[in-house]
GROMACS .gro file of C-alpha atoms in nm:
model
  391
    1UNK     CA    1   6.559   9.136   1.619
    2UNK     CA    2   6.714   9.460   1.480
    3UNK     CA    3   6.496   9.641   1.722
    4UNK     CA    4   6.618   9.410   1.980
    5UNK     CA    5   7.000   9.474   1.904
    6UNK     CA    6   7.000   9.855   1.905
    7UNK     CA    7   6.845   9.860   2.273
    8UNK     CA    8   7.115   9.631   2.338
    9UNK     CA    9   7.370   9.863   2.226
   10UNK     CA   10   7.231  10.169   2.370
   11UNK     CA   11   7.229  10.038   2.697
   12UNK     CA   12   7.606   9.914   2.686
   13UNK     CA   13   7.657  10.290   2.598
   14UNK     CA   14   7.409  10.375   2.911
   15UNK     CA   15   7.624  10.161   3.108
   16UNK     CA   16   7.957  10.291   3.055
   17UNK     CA   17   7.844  10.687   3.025
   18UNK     CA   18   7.697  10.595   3.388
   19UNK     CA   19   8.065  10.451   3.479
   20UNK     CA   20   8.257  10.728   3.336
   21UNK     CA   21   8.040  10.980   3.554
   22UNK     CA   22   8.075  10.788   3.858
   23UNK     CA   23   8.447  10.755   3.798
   24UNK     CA   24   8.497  11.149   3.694
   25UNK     CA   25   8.307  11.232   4.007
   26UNK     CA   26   8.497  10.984   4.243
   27UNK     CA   27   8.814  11.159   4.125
   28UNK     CA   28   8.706  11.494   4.179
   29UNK     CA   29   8.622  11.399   4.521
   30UNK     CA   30   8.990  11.269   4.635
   31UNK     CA   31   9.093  11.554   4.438
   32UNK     CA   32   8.866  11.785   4.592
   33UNK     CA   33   8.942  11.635   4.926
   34UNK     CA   34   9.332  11.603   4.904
   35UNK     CA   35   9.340  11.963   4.793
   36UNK     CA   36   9.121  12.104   5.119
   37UNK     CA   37   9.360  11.872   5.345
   38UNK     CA   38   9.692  12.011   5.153
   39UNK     CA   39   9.527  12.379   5.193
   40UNK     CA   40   9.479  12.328   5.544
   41UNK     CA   41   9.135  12.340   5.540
   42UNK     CA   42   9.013  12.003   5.661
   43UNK     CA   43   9.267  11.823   5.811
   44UNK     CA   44   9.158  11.507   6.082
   45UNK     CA   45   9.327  11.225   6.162
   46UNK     CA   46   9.189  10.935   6.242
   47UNK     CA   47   9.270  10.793   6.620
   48UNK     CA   48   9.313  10.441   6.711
   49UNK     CA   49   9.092  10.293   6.905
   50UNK     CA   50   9.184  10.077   7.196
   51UNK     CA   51   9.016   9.835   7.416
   52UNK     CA   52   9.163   9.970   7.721
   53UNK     CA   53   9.256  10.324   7.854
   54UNK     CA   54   9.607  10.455   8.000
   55UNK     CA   55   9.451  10.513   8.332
   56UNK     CA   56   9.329  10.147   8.279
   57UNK     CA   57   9.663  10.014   8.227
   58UNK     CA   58   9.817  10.217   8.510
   59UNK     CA   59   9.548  10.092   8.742
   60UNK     CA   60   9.624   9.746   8.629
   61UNK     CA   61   9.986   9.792   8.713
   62UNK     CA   62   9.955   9.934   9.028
   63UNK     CA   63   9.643   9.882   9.191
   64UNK     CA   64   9.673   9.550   9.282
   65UNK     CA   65   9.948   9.667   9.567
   66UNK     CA   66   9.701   9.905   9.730
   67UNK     CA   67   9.559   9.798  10.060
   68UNK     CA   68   9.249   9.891  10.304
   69UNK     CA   69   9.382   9.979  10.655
   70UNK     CA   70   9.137   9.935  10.966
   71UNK     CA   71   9.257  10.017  11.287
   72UNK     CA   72   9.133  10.012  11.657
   73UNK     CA   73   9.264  10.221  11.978
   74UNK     CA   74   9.079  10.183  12.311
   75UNK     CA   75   9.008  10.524  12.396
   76UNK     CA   76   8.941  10.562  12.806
   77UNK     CA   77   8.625  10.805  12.946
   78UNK     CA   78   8.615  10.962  13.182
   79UNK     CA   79   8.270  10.959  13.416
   80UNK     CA   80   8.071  11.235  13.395
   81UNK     CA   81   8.078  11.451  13.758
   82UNK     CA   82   7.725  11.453  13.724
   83UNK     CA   83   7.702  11.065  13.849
   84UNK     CA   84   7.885  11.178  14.125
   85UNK     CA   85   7.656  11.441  14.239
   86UNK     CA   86   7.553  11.363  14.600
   87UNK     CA   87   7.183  11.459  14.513
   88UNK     CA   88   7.175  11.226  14.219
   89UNK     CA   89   7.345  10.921  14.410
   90UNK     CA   90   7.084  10.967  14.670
   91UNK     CA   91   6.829  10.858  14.433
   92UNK     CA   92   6.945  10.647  14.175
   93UNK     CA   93   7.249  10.523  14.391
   94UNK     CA   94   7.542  10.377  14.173
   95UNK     CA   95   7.346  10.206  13.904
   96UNK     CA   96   7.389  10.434  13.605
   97UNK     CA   97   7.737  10.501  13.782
   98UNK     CA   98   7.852  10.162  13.708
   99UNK     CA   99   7.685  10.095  13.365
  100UNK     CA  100   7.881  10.387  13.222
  101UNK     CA  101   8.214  10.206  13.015
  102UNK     CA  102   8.532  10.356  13.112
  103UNK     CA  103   8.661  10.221  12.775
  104UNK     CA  104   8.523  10.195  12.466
  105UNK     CA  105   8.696  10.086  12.091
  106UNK     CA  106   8.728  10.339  11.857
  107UNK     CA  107   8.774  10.247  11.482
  108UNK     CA  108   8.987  10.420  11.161
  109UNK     CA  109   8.989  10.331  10.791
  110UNK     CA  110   9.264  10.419  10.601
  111UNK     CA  111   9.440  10.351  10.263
  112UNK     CA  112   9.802  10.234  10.203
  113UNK     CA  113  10.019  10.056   9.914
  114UNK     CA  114  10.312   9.784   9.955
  115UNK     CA  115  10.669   9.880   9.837
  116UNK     CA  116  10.814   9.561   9.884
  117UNK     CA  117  10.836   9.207   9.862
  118UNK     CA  118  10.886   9.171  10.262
  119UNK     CA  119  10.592   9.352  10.350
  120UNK     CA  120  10.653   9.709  10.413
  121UNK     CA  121  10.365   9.952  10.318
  122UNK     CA  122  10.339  10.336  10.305
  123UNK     CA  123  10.098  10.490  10.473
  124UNK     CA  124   9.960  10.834  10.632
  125UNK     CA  125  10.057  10.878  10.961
  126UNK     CA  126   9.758  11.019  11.095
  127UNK     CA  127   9.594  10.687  10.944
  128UNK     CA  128   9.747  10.451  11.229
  129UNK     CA  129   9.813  10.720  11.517
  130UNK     CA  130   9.727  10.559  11.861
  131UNK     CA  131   9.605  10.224  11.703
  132UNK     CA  132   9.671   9.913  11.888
  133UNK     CA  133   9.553   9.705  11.636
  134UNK     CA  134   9.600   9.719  11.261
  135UNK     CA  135   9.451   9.500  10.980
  136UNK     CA  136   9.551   9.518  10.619
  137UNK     CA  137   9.386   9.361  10.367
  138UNK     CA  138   9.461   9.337   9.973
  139UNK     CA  139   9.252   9.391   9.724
  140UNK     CA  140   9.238   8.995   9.643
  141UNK     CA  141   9.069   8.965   9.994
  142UNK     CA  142   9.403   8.839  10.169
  143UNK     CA  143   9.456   8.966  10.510
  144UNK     CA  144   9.707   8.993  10.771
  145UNK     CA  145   9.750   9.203  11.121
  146UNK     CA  146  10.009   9.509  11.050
  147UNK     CA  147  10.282   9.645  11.279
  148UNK     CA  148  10.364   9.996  11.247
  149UNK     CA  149  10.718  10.076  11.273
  150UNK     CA  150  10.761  10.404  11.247
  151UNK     CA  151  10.535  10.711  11.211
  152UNK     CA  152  10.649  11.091  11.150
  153UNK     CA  153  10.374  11.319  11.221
  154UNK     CA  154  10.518  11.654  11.143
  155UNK     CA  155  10.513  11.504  10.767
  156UNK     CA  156  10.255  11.285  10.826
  157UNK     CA  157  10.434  10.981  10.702
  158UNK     CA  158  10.451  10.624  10.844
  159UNK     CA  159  10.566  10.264  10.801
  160UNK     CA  160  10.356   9.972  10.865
  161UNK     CA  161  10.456   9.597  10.807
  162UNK     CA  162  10.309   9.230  10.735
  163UNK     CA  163  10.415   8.905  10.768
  164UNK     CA  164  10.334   8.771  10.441
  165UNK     CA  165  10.456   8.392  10.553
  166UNK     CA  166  10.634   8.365  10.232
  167UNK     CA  167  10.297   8.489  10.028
  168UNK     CA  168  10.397   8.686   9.700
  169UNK     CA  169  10.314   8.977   9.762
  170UNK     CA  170  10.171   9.286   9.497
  171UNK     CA  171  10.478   9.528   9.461
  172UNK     CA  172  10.406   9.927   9.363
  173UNK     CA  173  10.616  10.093   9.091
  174UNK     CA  174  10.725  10.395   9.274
  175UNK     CA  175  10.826  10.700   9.034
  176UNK     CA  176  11.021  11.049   9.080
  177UNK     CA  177  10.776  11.343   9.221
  178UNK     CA  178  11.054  11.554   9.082
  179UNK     CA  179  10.987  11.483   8.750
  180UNK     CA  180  10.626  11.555   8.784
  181UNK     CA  181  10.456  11.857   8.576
  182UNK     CA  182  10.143  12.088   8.652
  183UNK     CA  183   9.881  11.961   8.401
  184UNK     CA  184  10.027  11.568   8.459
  185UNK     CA  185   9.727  11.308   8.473
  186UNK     CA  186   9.674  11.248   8.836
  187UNK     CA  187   9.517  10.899   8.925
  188UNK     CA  188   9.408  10.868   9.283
  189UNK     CA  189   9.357  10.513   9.465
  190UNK     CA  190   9.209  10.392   9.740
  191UNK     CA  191   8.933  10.337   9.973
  192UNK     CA  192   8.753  10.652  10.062
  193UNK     CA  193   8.429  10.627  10.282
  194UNK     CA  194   8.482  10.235  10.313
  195UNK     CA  195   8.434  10.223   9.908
  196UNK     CA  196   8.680   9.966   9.849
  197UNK     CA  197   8.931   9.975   9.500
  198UNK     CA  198   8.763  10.311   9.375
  199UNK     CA  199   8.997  10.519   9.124
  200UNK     CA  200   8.949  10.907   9.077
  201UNK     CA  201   9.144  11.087   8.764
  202UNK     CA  202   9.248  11.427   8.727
  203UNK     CA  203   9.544  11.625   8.713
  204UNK     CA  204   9.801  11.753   8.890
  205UNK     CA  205   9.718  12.107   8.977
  206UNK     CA  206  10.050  12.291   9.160
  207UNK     CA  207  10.376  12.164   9.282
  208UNK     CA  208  10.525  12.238   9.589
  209UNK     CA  209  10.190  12.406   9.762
  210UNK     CA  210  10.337  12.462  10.135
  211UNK     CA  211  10.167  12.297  10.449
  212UNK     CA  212  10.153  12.637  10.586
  213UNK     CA  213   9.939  12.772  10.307
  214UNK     CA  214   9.758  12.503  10.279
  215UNK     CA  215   9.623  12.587  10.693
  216UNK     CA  216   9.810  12.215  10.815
  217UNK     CA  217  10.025  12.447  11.065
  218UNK     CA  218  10.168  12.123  11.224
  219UNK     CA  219  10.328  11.955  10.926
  220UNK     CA  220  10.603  12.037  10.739
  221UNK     CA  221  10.545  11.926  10.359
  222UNK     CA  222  10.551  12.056  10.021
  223UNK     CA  223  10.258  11.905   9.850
  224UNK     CA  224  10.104  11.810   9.481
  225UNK     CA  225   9.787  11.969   9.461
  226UNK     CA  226   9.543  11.795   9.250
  227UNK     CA  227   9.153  11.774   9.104
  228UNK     CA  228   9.128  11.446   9.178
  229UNK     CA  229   8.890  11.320   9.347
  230UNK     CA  230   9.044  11.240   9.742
  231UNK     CA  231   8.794  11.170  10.030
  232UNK     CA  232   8.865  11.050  10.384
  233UNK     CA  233   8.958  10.693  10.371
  234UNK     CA  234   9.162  10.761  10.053
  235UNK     CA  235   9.464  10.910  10.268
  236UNK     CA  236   9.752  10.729  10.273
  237UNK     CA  237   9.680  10.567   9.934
  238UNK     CA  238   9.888  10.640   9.603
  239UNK     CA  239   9.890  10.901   9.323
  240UNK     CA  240   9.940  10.811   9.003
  241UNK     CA  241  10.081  10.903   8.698
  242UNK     CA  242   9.987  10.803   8.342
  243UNK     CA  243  10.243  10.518   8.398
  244UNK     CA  244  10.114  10.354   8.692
  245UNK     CA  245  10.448  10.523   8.863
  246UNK     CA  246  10.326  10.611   9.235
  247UNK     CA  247  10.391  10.990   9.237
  248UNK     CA  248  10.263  11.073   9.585
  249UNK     CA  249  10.102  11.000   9.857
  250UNK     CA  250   9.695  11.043   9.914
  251UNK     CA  251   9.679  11.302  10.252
  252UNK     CA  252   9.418  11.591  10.327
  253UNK     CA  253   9.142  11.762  10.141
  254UNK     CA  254   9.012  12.055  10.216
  255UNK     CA  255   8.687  12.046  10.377
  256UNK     CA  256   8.566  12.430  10.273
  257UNK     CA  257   8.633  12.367   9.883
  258UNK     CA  258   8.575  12.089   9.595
  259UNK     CA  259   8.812  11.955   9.353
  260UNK     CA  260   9.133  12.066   9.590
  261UNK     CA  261   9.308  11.789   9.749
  262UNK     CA  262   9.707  11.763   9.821
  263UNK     CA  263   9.945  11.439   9.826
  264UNK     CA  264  10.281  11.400   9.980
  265UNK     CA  265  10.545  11.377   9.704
  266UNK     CA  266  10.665  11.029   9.642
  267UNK     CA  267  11.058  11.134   9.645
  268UNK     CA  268  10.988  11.275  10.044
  269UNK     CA  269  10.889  10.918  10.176
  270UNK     CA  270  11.176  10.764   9.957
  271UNK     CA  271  11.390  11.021  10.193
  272UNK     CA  272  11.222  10.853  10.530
  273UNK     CA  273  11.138  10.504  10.462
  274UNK     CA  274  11.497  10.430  10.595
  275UNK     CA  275  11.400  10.593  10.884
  276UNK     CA  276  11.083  10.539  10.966
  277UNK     CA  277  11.159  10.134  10.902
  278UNK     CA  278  11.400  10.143  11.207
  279UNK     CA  279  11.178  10.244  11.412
  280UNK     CA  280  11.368  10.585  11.466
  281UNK     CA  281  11.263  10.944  11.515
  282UNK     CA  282  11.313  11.193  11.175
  283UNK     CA  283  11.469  11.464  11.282
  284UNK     CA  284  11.294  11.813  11.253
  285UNK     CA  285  11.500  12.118  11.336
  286UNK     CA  286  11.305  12.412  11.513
  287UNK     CA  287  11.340  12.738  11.704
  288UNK     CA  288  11.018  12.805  11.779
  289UNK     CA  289  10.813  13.083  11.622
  290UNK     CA  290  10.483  13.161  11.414
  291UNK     CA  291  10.546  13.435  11.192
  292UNK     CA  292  10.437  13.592  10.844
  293UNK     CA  293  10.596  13.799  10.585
  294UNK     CA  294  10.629  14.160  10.580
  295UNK     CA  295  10.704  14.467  10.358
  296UNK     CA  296  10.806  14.824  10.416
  297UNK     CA  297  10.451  14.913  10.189
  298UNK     CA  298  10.264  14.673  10.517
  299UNK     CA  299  10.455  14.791  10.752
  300UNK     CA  300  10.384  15.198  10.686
  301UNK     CA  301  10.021  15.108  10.644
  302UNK     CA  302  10.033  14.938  11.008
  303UNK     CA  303  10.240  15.218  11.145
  304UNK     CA  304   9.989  15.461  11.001
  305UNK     CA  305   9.697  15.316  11.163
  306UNK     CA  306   9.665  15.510  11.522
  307UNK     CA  307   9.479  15.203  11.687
  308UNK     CA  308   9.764  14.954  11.625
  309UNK     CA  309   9.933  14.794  11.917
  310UNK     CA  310  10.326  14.827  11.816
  311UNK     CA  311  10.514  14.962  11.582
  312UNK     CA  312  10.669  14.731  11.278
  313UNK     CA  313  11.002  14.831  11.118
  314UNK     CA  314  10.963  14.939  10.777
  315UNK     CA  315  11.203  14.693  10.571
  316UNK     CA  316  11.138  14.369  10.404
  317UNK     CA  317  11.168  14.035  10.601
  318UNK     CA  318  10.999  13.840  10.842
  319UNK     CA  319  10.758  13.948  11.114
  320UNK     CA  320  10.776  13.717  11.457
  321UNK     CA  321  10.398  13.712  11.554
  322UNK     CA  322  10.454  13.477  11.866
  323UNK     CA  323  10.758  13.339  12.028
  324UNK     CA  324  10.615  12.937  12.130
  325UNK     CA  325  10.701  12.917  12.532
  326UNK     CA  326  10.968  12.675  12.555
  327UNK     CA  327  11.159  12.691  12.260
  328UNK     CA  328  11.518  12.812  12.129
  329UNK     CA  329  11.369  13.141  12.017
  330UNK     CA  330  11.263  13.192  12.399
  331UNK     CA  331  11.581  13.082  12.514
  332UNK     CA  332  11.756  13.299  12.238
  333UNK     CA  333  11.571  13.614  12.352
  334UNK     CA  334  11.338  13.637  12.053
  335UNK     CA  335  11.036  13.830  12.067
  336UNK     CA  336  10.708  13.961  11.904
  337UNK     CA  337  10.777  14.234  11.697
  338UNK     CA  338  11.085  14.166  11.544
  339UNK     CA  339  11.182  14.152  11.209
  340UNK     CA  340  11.433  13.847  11.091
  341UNK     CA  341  11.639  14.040  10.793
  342UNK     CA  342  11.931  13.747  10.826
  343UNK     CA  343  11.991  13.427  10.903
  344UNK     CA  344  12.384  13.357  10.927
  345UNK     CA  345  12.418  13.654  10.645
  346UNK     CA  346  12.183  13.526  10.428
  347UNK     CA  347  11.855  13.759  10.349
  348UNK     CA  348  11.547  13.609  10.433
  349UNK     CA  349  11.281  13.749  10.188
  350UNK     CA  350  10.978  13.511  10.310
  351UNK     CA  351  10.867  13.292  10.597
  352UNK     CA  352  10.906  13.007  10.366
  353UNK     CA  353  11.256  13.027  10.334
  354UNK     CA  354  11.338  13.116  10.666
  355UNK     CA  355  11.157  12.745  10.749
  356UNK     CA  356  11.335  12.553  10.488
  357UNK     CA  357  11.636  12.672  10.611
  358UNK     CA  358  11.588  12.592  10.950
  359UNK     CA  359  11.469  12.240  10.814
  360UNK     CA  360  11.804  12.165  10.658
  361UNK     CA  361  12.026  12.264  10.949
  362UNK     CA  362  12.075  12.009  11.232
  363UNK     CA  363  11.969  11.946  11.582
  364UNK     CA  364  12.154  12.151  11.794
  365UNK     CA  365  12.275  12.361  11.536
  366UNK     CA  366  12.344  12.732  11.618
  367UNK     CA  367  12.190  12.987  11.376
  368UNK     CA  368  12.256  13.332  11.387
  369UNK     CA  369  11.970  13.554  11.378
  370UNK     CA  370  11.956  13.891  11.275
  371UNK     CA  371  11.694  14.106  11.373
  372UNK     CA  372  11.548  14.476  11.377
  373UNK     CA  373  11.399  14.569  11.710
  374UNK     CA  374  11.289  14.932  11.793
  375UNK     CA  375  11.418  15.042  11.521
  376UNK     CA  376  11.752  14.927  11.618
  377UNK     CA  377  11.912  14.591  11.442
  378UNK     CA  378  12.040  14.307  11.692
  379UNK     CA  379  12.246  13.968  11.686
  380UNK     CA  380  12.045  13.674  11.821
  381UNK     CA  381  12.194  13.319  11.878
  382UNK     CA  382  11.946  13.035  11.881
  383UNK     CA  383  12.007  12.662  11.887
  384UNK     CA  384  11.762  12.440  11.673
  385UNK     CA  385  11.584  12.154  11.840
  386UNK     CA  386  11.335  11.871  11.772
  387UNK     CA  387  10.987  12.046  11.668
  388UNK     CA  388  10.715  11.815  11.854
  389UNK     CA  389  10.363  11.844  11.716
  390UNK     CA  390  10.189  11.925  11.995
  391UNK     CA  391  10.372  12.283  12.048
   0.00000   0.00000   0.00000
């Protein structure tokens, strides 16, 4: 029994030296810890966790509005001469003649998004160009024959609309492109190759990339330039932000490079929906030349060069490669060669000014060019008018 006791005692006095230890060590551990995370040393917090992601949630706010765009034009052929060829006819006669179609259906697929309870969607332009027959459908299979009221090509921007028969209707959240930021998450939405509802994420890459650099010589747009993913059949859909806000508009890629695709800022459209809902023409002031920028340093080293076809005057401005036949700078007696140092006193440094400041002049407007010719500096009036695409 007394043998019994003592083993009971010792291991009570086991128990609680085992305790103490664990206890003494535990508290040297937060201590140890807390001290490394006070020091700096070690210093994670935890995250939380969530079911869902932001580009989930912007996706879910917005998505719902985008819609697939098919479209059909009748395109007419022309026959072949070779059908007419005597020696043919003379042997096959008219047969294969009159089984060629004259007409045949040609189909587009396209992306778009509605901004408003009656029915008006945002589109490309190029997406619906020529059709005579437009379907949209939702992403909840709905769908309903679209109209296109108005189309801009030179920023390739257009308006099409449904009849919705009193149908609620999926409604975008549209956001401001001037807020936007390089390194802003960039969530691109739409169909592309027929791949209905697909999302793409990246980020927005540079602001204000011109059309011109960009090799689109027929538009006129400052675009977002992004990583994400955009493919054909994704133009004309939205760009998101992380809010679900619809910060541009889905438009070219660049078929020579990967991860490079550009989107018309959301804030430009706001400018034209007016517009292009009427049904009327945007107005795009022009004179009328293609031209690049030039420096005294690249115009001594042409100068220099004994095989070069003219000489360029050696000051900083911009260099008129080709005067377009037709056009106010023809009328105004512009030609290749000159150098544009002023435009109504104000010194033109790049081609990209020069164009935004035709841009926000008027139709009709009369700018005063000056220019340095021959080494001799002259006063040019030209008169702005509408810039068609296909000059």
């Amino acid at each position: 029994m007394r043998i019994s006791k003592s083993i009971g005692q010792f291991a009570s006095h086991l128990t609680a030296i085992i305790v103490g230890v664990a206890l003494t060590f535990s508290g040297m551990s937060h201590l140890s810890a807390q001290t490394l995370v006070n020091d700096g040393i070690v210093a994670q917090i935890p995250t939380t966790i969530t079911e869902d992601s932001f580009v989930a949630r912007a996706v879910e706010k917005t998505g719902n509005s985008v819609v697939r765009i098919d479209t059909e034009k009748t395109v007419t052929r022309s026959f072949d001469p070779f059908f007419d060829d005597p020696f043919f006819r003379q042997f096959f006669g008219d047969q294969f003649r009159n089984t060629v179609p004259r007409e045949r259906v040609v189909t587009g697929l396209g992306s778009g998004f509605i901004i408003d309870n009656n029915g008006v969607i945002l589109t490309n332009a190029h997406v619906v160009s020529g059709a005579d027959r437009v379907t949209v459908t939702l992403k909840d299979g709905r769908s309903f024959q679209g109209e296109v009221k108005g189309a801009d090509e030179v920023t390739d921007l257009a308006v099409v609309k449904i009849n919705s028969q009193g149908q609620s209707l999926p409604v975008a959240s549209l956001g401001n492109s001037d807020q936007v930021k390089v390194g802003d998450w960039a969530i691109a939405v739409g169909n592309p190759v027929g791949l209905d509802n697909t999302v793409t994420l990246g980020i927005i890459s540079t602001l204000n990339r011109p059309s011109s650099e960009v090799g689109i010589l027929d538009k006129r747009i400052d675009f977002l330039q992004t990583d994400a993913a955009i493919n054909p059949g994704n133009s004309g859909g939205p760009l998101l932000n992380a809010q679900g806000e619809v910060i541009g508009i889905n438009t070219a890629i660049r078929a020579d490079a990967m991860g490079i695709g550009f989107a018309i800022p959301i804030n430009k459209a706001k400018q034209l929906q007016g517009t292009l809902v009427a049904g009327k023409e945007v107005p795009h002031p022009y004179v009328g030349i293609q031209m690049v920028n030039i420096t005294p340093e690249l115009a001594r080293k042409n100068n220099q060069d004994p095989n070069t076809t003219f000489l360029i005057p050696e000051v900083e401005g911009v260099l008129v490669m080709r005067v377009l036949p037709n056009t106010p700078a023809e009328a105004g007696g512009m030609r290749r060669g000159d150098v544009i140092i002023k435009v109504d006193n104000q010194a033109i440094k790049d081609a990209n000014q020069l164009q935004k400041l035709v841009e926000n002049t008027s139709i009709n407007q009369s700018l005063r060019f000056t220019v340095i010719r021959n080494q001799q500096q002259l006063q040019l009036s030209l008169k702005t008018a509408q810039m068609r695409t296909q000059q």
